[in-house]
Short mmCIF file of C-alpha atoms in Angstrom, two decimals:
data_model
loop_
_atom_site.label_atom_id
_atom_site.label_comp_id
_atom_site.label_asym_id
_atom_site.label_seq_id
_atom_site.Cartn_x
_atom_site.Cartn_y
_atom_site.Cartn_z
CA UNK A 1 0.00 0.00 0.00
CA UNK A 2 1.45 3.26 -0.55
CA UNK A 3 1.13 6.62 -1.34
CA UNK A 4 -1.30 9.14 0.90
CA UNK A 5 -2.09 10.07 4.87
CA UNK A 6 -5.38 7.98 4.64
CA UNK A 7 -3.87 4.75 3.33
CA UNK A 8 -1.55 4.07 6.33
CA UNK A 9 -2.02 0.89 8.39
CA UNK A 10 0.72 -0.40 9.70
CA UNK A 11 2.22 2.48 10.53
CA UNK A 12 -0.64 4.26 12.10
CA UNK A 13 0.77 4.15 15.71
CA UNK A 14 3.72 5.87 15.22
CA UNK A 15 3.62 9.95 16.29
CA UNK A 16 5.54 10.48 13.05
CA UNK A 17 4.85 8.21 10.11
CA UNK A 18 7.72 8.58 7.84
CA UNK A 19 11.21 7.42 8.88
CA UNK A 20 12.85 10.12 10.92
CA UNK A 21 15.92 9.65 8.83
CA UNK A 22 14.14 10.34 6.20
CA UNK A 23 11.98 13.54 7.69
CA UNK A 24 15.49 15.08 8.22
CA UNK A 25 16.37 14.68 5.04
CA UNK A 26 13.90 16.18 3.60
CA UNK A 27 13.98 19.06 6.17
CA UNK A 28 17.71 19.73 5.30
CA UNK A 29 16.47 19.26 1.58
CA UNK A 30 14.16 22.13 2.04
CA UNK A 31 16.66 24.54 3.76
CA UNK A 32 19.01 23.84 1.04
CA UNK A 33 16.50 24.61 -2.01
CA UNK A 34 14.55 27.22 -0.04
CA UNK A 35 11.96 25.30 -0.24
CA UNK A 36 8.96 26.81 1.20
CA UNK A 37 6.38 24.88 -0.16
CA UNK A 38 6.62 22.12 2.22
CA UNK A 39 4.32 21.83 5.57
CA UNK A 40 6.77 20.62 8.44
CA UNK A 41 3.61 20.91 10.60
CA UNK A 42 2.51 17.53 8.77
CA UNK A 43 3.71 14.24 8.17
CA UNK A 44 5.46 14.79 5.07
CA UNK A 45 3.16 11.36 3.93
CA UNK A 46 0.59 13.57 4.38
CA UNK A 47 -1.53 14.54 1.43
CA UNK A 48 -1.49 18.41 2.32
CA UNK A 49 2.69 18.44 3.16
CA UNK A 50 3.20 20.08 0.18
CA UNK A 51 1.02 23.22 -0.49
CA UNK A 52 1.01 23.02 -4.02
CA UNK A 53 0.78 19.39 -5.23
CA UNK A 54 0.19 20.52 -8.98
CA UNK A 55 4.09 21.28 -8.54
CA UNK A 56 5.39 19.30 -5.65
CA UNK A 57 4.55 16.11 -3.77
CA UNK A 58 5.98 13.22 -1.91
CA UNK A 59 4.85 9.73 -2.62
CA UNK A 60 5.24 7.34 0.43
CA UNK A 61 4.97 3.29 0.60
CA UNK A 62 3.82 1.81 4.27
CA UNK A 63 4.20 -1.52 3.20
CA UNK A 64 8.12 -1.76 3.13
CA UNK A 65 8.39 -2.13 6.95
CA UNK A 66 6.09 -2.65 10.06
CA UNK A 67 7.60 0.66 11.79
CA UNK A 68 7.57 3.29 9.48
CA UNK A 69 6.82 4.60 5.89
CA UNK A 70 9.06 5.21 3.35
CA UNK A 71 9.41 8.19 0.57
CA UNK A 72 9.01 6.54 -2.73
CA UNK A 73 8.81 9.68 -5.09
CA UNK A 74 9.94 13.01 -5.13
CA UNK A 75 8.77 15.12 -7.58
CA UNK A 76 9.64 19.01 -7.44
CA UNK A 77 8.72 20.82 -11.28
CA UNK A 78 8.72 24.15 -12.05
CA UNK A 79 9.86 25.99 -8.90
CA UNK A 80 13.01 27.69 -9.55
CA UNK A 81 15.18 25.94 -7.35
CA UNK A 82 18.34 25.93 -8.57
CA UNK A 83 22.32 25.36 -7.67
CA UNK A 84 23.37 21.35 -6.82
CA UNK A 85 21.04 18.59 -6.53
CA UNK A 86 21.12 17.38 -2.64
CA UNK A 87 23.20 14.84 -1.72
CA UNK A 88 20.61 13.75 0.83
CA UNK A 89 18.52 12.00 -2.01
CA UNK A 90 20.52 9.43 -0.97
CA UNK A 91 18.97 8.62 3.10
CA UNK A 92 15.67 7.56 0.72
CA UNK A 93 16.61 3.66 0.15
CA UNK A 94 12.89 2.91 -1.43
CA UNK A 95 13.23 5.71 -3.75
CA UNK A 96 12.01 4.94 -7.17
CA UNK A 97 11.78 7.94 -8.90
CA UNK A 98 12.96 11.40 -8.67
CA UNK A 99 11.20 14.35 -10.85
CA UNK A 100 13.22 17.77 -10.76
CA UNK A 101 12.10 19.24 -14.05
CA UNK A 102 12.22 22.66 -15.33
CA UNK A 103 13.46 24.51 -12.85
CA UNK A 104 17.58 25.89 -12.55
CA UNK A 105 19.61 23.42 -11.23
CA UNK A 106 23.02 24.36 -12.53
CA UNK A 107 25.38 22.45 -10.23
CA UNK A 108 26.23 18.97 -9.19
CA UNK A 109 24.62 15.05 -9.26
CA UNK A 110 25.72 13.45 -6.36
CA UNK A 111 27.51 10.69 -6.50
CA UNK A 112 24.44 9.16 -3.77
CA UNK A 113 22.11 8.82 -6.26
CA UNK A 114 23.71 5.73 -7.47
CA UNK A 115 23.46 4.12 -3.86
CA UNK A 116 19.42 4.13 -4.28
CA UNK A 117 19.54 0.78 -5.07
CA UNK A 118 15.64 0.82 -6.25
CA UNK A 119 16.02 4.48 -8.47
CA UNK A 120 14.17 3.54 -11.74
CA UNK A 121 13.23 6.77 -12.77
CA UNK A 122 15.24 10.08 -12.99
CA UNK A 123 14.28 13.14 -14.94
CA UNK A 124 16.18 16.35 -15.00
CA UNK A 125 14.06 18.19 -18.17
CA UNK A 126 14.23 21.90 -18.14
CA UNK A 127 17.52 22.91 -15.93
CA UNK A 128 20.79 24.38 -16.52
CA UNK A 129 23.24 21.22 -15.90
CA UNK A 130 26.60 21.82 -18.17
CA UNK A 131 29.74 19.69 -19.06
CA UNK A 132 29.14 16.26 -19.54
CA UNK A 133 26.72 13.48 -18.64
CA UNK A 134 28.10 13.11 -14.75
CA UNK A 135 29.70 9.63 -14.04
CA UNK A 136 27.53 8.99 -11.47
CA UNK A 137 24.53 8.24 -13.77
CA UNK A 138 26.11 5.26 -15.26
CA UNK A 139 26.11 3.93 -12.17
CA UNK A 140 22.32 4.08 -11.23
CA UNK A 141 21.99 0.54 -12.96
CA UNK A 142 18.47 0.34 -12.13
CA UNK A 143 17.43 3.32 -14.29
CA UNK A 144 14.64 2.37 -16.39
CA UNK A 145 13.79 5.98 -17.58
CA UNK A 146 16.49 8.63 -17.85
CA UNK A 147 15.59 12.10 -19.04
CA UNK A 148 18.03 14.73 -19.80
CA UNK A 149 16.62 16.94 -22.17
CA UNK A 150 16.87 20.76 -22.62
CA UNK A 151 19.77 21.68 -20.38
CA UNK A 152 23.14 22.45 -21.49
CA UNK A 153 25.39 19.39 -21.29
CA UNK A 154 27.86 19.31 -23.92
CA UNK A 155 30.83 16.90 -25.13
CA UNK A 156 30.10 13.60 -26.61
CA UNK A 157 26.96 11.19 -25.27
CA UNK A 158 28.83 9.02 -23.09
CA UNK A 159 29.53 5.44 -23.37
CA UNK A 160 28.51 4.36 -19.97
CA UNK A 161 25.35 4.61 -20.90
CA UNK A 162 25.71 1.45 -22.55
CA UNK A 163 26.24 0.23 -19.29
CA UNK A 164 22.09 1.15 -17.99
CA UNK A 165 20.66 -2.47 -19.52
CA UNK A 166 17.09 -1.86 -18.18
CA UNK A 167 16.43 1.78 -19.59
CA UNK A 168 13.59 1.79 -21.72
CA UNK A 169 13.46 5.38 -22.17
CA UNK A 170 16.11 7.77 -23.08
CA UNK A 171 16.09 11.53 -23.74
CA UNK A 172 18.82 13.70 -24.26
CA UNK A 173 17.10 16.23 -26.66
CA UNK A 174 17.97 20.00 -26.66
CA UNK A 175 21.42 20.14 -25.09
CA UNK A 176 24.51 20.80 -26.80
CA UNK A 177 26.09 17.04 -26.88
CA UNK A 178 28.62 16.77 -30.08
CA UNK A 179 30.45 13.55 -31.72
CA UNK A 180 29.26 10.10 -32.71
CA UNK A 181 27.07 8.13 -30.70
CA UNK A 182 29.11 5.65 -28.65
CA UNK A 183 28.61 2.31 -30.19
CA UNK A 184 27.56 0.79 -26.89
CA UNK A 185 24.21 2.48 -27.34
CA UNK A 186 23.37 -1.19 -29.09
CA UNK A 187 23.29 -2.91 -25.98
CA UNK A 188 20.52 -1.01 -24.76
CA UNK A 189 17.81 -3.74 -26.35
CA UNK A 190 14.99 -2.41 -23.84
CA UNK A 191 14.95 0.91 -25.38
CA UNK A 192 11.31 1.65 -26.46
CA UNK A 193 11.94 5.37 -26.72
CA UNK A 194 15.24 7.67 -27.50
CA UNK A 195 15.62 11.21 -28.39
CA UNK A 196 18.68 12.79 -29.73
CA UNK A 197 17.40 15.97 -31.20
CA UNK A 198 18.39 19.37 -31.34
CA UNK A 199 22.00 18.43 -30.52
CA UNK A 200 24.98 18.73 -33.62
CA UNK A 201 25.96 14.92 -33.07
CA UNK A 202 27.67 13.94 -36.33
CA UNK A 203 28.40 10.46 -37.92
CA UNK A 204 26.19 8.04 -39.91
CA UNK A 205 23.06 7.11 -38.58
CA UNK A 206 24.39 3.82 -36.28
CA UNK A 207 23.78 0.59 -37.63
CA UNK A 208 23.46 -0.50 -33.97
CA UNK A 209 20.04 1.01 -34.37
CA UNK A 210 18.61 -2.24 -35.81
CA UNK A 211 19.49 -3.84 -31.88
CA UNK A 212 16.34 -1.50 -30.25
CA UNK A 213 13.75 -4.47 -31.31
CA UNK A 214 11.54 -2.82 -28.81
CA UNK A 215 11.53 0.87 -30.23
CA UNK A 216 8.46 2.46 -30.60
CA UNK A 217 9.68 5.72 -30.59
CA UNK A 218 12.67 7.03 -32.59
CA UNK A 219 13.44 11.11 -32.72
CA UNK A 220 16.38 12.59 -34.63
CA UNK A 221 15.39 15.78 -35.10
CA UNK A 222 17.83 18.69 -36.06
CA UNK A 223 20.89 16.54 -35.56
CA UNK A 224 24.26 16.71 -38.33
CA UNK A 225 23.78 12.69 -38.56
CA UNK A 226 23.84 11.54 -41.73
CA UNK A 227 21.68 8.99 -44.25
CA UNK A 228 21.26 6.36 -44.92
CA UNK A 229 19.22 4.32 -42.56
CA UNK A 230 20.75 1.45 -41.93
CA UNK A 231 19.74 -1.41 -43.85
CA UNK A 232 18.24 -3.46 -40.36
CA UNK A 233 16.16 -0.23 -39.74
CA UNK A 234 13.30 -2.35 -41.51
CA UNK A 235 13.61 -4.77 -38.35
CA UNK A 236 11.96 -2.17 -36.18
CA UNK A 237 8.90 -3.60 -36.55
CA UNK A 238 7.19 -2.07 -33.39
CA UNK A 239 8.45 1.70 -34.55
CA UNK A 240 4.99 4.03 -33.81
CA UNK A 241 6.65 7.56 -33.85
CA UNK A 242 9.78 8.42 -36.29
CA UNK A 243 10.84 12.23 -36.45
CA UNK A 244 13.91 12.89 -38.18
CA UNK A 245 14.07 16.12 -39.74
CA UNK A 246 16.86 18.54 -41.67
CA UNK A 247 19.52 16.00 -41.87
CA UNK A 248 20.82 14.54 -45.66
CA UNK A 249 19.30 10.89 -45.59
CA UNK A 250 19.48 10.76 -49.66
CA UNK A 251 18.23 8.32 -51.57
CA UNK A 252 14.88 6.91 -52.24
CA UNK A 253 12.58 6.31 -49.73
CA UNK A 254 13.50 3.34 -47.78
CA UNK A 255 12.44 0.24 -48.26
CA UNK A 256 9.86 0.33 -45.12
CA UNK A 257 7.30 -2.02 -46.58
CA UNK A 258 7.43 -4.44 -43.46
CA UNK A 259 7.04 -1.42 -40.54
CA UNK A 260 2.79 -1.63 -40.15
CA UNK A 261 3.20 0.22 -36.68
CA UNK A 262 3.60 3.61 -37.96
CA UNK A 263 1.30 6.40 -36.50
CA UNK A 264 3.83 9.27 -37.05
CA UNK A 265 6.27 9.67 -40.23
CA UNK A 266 8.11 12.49 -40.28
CA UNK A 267 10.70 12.70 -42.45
CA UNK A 268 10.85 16.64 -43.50
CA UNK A 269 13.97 18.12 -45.52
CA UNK A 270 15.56 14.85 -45.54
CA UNK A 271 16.93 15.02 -48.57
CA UNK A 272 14.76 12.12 -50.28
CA UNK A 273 14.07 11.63 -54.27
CA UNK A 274 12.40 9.44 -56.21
CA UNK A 275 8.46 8.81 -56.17
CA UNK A 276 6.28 8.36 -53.09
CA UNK A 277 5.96 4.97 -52.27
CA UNK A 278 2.68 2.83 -52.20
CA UNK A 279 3.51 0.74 -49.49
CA UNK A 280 2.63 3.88 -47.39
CA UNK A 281 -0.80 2.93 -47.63
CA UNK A 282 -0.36 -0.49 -45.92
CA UNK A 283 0.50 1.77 -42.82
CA UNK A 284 -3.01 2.15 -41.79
CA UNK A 285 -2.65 3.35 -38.30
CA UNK A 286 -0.87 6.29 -39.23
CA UNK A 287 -2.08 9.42 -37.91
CA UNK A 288 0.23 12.09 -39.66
CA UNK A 289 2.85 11.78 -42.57
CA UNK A 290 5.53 15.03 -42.65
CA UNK A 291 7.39 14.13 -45.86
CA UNK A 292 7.82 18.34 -47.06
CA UNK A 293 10.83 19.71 -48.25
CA UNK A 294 12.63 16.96 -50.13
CA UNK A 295 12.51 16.25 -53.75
CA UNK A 296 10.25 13.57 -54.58
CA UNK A 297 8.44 13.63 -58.05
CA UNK A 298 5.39 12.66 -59.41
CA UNK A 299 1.96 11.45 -58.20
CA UNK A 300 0.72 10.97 -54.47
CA UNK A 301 -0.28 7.41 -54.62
CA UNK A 302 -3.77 5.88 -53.66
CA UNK A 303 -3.19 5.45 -49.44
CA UNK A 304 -6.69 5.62 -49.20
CA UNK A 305 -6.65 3.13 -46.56
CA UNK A 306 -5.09 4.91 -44.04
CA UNK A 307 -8.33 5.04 -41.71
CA UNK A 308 -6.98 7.78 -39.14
CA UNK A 309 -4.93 10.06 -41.59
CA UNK A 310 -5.08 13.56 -39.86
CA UNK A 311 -2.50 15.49 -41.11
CA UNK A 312 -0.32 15.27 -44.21
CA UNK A 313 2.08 17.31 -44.97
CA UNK A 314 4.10 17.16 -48.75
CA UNK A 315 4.87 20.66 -49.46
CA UNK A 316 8.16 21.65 -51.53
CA UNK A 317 8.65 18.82 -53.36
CA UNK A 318 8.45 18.23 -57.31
CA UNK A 319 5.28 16.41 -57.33
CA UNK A 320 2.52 16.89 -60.13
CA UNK A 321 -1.25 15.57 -61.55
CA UNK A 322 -3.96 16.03 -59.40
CA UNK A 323 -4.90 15.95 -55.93
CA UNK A 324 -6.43 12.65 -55.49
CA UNK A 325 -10.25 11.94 -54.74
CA UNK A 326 -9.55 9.79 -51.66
CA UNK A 327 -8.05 12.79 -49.56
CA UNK A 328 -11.58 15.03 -49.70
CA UNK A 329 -13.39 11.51 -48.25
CA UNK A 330 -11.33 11.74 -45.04
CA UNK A 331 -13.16 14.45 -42.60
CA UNK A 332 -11.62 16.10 -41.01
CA UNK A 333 -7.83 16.17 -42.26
CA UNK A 334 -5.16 19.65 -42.32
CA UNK A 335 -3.04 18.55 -45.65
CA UNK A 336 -0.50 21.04 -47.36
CA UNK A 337 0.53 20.03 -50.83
#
């Protein structure tokens, strides 16, 4: 049982609920941050500790141990706090996840995170980090989630990340990260979701790609990679969401005929020739197609059986006849031709 004031059992004798330890923590936590959003009149298990729970809450389990409850999840968005993240995030052994986005957090990780031997989700969005990806995250090796995006860490993506076997998610979007991408990226084989954009990485797009089995979503966005897509790119078969825009692919369109699980293909100023492929239309659970700025020719084919078609985008290319019948059947639908 976890989570609220109301649901707590067990440790419903005890003056103070949550683990003293852990009470102190968070108290020195608070002094720290200037936190002043937090009700120290309260258990901080309590559904009212934090004043503003839109922003800020605590998430406690009561079912770890007979004596006392346990902070699960911290989650602190959009407050301002900046300078390093505390070390005291480490006193909270049942920690599973830790939510600091958008706010100004410009210093250090500590090196306790990675003694939270239950941490499965960390997310950093929205801060002011710089340098490179700390050390001390490739040693969290229960991460599951891990997302970085829209601070200011530079250098290359670092290897060790190869090391976090269980992360499923990824997202490093919107920093300033440069180089390849570290080869040991294709280990990751749990990945269902990875972000690179908006960051001048450089290189051919990795043929370890064809290793994420699991992939559903795939965005390389604004990077300086470079085509083509690796030939086992056609393995992806669970691939839902593909954005990779203003990079040279080149080529034809690839040979995607096999990749049914499409609901979003975006491939805008991508460099790409040649006609519009039929096989599109076998994609029927796509929900918008962004395939403007690149030079295909000729005809848009008949993918009137894309049910759920809402937006389609094909603008700036070198195509010609007619707009075809099947597009004014679908209602409603935004298209730009």
């Amino acid at each position: 049982m976890s989570g609220s004031f109301r649901d707590i059992t067990s440790a419903a004798q005890n003056p103070t609920l949550l683990d003293p330890t852990e009470v102190t923590a968070l108290q020195t936590i608070a002094a720290k941050l200037k936190i002043d959003f937090w009700n120290f009149n309260l258990d901080p298990c309590n559904d009212l500790f934090s004043v503003d729970s839109r922003y800020s809450n605590i998430t406690c389990s009561c079912s770890i141990d007979v004596e006392y409850c346990h902070v699960t999840i911290i989650y602190v968005n959009e407050k301002n706090l900046a300078g390093d993240v505390p070390e005291e995030l480490g006193e909270f052994k049942s920690l599973t996840r830790i939510d600091f986005n958008r706010n100004n957090f410009n210093g250090t990780i500590p090196l306790s995170l990675a003694s939270l031997p239950n941490l499965t989700v960390l997310k950093f969005v929205g801060n002011r980090f710089t340098g490179p990806i700390p050390d001390v995250i490739g040693a969290i090796s229960t991460l599951q989630q891990l997302e970085l995006e829209s601070n200011l860490f530079n250098g290359s993506v670092p290897g060790f990340l190869g090391n976090l076997s269980s992360l499923t998610k990824l997202v490093l979007s919107s920093n300033k990260f440069t180089g390849d991408l570290p080869e040991s990226l294709g280990t990751l084989t749990n990945l269902t979701d990875f972000r690179i954009d908006g960051n001048a990485i450089s290189g051919r797009i990795p043929s370890f790609i064809a290793n994420w089995k699991k992939m559903i979503r795939l965005d390389m966005q604004g990077t300086s990679l470079q085509g083509p897509f690796p030939t086992g790119f056609s393995s992806l078969t669970n691939l839902e969401q593909l954005r990779v825009t203003d990079i040279n692919i080149g080529g034809t369109f690839p040979q995607w005929d096999k990749l049914k699980s499409f609901k979003y293909l975006i491939l805008r100023n991508c460099e790409l020739s040649g006609t519009l492929p039929a096989f599109i239309g076998s994609m029927t659970g796509l929900r918008r197609i962004d395939l403007s700025f690149n030079n295909f020719i000729g005809s848009i084919p008949n993918w009137e059986n894309i049910g759920n078609l809402d937006i389609l985008y094909l603008t700036d290319n070198m195509l010609n006849g007619t707009i075809p019948s099947w597009l004014f059947n679908k209602n409603p639908i935004a298209y730009v031709l």
